[in-house]
GROMACS .gro file of C-alpha atoms in nm:
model
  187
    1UNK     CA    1   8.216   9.882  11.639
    2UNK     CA    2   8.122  10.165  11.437
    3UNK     CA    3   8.033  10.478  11.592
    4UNK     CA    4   7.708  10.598  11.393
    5UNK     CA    5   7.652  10.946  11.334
    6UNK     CA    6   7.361  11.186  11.286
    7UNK     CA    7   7.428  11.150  10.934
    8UNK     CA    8   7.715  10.996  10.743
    9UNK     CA    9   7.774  11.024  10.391
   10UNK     CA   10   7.998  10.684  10.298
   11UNK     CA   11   8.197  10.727   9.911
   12UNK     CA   12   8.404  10.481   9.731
   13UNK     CA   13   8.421  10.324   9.390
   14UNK     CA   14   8.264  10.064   9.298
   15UNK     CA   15   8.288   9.724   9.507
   16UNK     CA   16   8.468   9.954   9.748
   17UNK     CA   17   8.270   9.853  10.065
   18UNK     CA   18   8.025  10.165  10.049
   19UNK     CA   19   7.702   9.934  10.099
   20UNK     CA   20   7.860   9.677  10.331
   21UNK     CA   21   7.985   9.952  10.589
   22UNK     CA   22   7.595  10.110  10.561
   23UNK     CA   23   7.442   9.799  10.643
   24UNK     CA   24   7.689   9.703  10.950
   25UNK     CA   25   7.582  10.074  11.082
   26UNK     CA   26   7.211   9.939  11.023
   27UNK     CA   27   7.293   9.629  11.203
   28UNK     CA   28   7.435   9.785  11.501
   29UNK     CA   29   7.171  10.021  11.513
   30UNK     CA   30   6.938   9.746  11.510
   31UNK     CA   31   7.146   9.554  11.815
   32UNK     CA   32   7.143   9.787  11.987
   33UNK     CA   33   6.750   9.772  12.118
   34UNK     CA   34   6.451   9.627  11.985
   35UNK     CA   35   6.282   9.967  11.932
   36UNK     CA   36   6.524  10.093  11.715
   37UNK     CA   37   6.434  10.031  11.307
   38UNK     CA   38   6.621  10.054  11.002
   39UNK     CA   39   6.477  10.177  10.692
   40UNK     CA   40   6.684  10.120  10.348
   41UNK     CA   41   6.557  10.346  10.025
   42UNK     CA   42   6.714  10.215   9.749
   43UNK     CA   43   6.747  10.427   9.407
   44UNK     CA   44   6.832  10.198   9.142
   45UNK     CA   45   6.609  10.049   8.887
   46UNK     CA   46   6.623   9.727   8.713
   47UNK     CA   47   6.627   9.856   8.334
   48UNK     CA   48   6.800   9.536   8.170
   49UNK     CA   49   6.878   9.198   8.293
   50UNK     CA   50   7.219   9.243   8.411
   51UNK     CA   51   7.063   9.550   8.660
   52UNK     CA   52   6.768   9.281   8.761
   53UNK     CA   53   7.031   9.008   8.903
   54UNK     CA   54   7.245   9.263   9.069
   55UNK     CA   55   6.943   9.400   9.263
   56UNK     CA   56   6.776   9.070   9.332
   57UNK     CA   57   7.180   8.986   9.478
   58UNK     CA   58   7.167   9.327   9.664
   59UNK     CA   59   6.834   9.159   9.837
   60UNK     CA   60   6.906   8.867   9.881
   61UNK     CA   61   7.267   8.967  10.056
   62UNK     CA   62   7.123   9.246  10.265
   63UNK     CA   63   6.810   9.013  10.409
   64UNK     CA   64   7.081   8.775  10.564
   65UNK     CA   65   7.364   9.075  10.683
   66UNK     CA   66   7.031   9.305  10.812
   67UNK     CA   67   6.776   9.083  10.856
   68UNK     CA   68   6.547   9.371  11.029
   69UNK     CA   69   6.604   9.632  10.752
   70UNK     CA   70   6.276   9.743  10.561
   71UNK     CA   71   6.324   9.829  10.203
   72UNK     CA   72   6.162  10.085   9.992
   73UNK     CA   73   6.203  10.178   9.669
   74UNK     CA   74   6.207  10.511   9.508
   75UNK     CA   75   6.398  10.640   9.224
   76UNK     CA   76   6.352  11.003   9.233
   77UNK     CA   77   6.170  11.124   9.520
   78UNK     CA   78   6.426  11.090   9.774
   79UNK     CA   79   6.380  11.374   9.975
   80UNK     CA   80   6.024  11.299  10.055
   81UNK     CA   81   6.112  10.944  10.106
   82UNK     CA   82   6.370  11.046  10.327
   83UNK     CA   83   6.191  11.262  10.579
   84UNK     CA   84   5.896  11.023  10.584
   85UNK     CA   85   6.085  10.772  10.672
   86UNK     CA   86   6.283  10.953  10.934
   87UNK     CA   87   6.181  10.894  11.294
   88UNK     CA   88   6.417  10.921  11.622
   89UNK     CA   89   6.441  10.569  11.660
   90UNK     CA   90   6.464  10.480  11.272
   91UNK     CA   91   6.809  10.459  11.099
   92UNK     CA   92   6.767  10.528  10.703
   93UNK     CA   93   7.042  10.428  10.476
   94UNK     CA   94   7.011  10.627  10.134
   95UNK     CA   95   7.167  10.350   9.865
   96UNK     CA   96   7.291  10.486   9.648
   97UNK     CA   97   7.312  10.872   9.547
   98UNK     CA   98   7.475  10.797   9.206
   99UNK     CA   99   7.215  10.631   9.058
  100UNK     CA  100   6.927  10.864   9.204
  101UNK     CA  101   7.105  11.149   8.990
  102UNK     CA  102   7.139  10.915   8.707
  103UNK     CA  103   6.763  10.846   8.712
  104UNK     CA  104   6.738  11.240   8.714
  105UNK     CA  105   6.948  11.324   8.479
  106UNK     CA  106   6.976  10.990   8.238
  107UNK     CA  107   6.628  10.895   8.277
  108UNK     CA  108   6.549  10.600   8.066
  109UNK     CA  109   6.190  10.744   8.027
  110UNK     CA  110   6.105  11.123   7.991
  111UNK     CA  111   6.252  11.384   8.018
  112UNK     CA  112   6.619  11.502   8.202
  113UNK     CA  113   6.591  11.697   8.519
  114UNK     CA  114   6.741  11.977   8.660
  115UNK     CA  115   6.948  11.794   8.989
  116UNK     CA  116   7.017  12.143   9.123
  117UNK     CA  117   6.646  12.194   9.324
  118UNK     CA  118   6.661  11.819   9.430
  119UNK     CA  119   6.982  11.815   9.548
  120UNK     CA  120   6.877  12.142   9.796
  121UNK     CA  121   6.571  11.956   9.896
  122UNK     CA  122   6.790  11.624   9.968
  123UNK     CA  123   7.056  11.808  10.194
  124UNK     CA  124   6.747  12.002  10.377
  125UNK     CA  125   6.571  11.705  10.421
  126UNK     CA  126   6.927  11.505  10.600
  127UNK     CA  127   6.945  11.839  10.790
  128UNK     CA  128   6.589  11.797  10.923
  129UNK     CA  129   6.606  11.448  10.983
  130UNK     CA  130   6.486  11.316  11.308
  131UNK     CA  131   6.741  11.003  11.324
  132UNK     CA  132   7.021  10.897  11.180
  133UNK     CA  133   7.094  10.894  10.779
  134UNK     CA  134   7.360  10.700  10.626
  135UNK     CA  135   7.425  10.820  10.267
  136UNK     CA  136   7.648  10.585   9.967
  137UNK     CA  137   7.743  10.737   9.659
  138UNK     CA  138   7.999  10.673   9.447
  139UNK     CA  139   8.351  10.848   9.390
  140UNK     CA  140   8.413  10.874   9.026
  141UNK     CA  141   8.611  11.165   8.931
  142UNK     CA  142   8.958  11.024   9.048
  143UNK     CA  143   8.967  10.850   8.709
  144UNK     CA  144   9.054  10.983   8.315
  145UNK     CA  145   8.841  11.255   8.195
  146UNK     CA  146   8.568  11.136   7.979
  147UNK     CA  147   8.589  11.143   7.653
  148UNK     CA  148   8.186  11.267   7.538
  149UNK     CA  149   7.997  11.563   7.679
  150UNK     CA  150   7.667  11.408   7.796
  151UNK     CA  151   7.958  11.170   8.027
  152UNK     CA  152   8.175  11.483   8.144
  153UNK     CA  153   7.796  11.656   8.213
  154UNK     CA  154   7.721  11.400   8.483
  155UNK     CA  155   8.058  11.338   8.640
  156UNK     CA  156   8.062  11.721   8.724
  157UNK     CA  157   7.731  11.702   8.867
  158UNK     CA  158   7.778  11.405   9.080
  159UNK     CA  159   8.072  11.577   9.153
  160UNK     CA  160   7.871  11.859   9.241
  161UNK     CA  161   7.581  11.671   9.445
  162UNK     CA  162   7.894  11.438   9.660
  163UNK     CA  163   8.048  11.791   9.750
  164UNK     CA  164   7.669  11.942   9.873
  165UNK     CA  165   7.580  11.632  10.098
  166UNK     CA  166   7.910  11.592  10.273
  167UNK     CA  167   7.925  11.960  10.300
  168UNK     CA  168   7.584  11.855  10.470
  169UNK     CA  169   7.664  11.581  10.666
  170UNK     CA  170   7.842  11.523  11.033
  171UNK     CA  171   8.052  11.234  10.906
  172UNK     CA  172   8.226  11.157  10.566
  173UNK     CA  173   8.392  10.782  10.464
  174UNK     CA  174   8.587  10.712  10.177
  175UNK     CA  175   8.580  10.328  10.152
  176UNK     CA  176   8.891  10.207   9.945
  177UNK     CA  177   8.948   9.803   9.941
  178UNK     CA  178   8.677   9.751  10.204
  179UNK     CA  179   8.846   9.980  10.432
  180UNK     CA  180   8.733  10.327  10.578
  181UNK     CA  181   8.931  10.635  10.586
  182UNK     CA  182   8.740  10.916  10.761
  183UNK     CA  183   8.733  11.271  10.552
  184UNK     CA  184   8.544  11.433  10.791
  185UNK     CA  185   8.432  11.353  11.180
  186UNK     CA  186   8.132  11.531  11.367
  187UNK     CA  187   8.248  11.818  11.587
   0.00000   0.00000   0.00000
């Protein structure tokens, strides 16, 4: 039984267990009483075919481990979507930050943004939520330094946005192997 938080920000690498420990918080948020909803917004975008199959996966997967978890998507707004979407009885798991910055910063149409602004507006908007938000992102700066500028450019930002929202947030997980270790606890 995990004890959920006002807002939890879970990190890991990849197939780390970032997105399985956000959807058993959704599921025992959901078990908990049949007013309670959970609310997933999910970043990524299906830009090749490789992206297409892991997402439909991701769906498929998450409909039978949280069966009562809405999904919306939205690639760049996420601050809006977030406090639309927050309510007192509504969980909303945010998966995942890593490719939300990528979309701002990498985006595979238009022009680059600026993540500094959005990244305020995301941490104000977990701040002001009215339930619980559970966060995934991924860890990548424990690994060699990259070798081409555009590559170095990102990791320091997401480096940048992971240290603003768990500086925001009540709990922080670092998922390693499928298991949690807690960084930081509310108090």
């Amino acid at each position: 039984m995990v004890d959920i938080a006002r807002s939890e920000f879970i990190l890991g690498g990849q197939k780390s267990g970032k997105s399985r420990r956000a959807e058993l918080i959704a599921r025992q948020w959901l078990d908990a009483t049949v007013a309670h909803r959970a609310v997933l917004i999910a970043t990524g975008q299906a830009w090749d075919d490789e992206m297409r199959d892991r997402i439909a996966r991701h769906q498929r997967d998450r409909a039978v481990r949280v069966p009562g978890m809405v999904t919306v998507e939205e690639p760049l707004a996420l601050a809006e979507v977030l406090k639309r979407h927050s309510a007192p009885h509504t969980l909303v798991v945010v998966d995942c930050l890593t490719l939300w910055l990528t979309n701002l910063l990498m985006p595979a149409q238009g022009e680059p943004q600026d993540a500094e602004e959005p990244t305020r507006e995301l941490c104000r908007a977990i701040e002001q939520a009215q339930g619980p938000v559970v966060l995934v992102g991924n860890e990548i700066g424990l690994g060699v330094i990259p070798m081409g500028r555009e590559v170095r450019a990102f990791v320091d930002a997401l480096g940048g946005l992971n240290q603003a929202v768990a500086g925001t947030c009540a709990r922080v997980t670092l998922m390693a192997a499928g298991l949690p270790l807690n960084l930081k606890e509310p108090g």
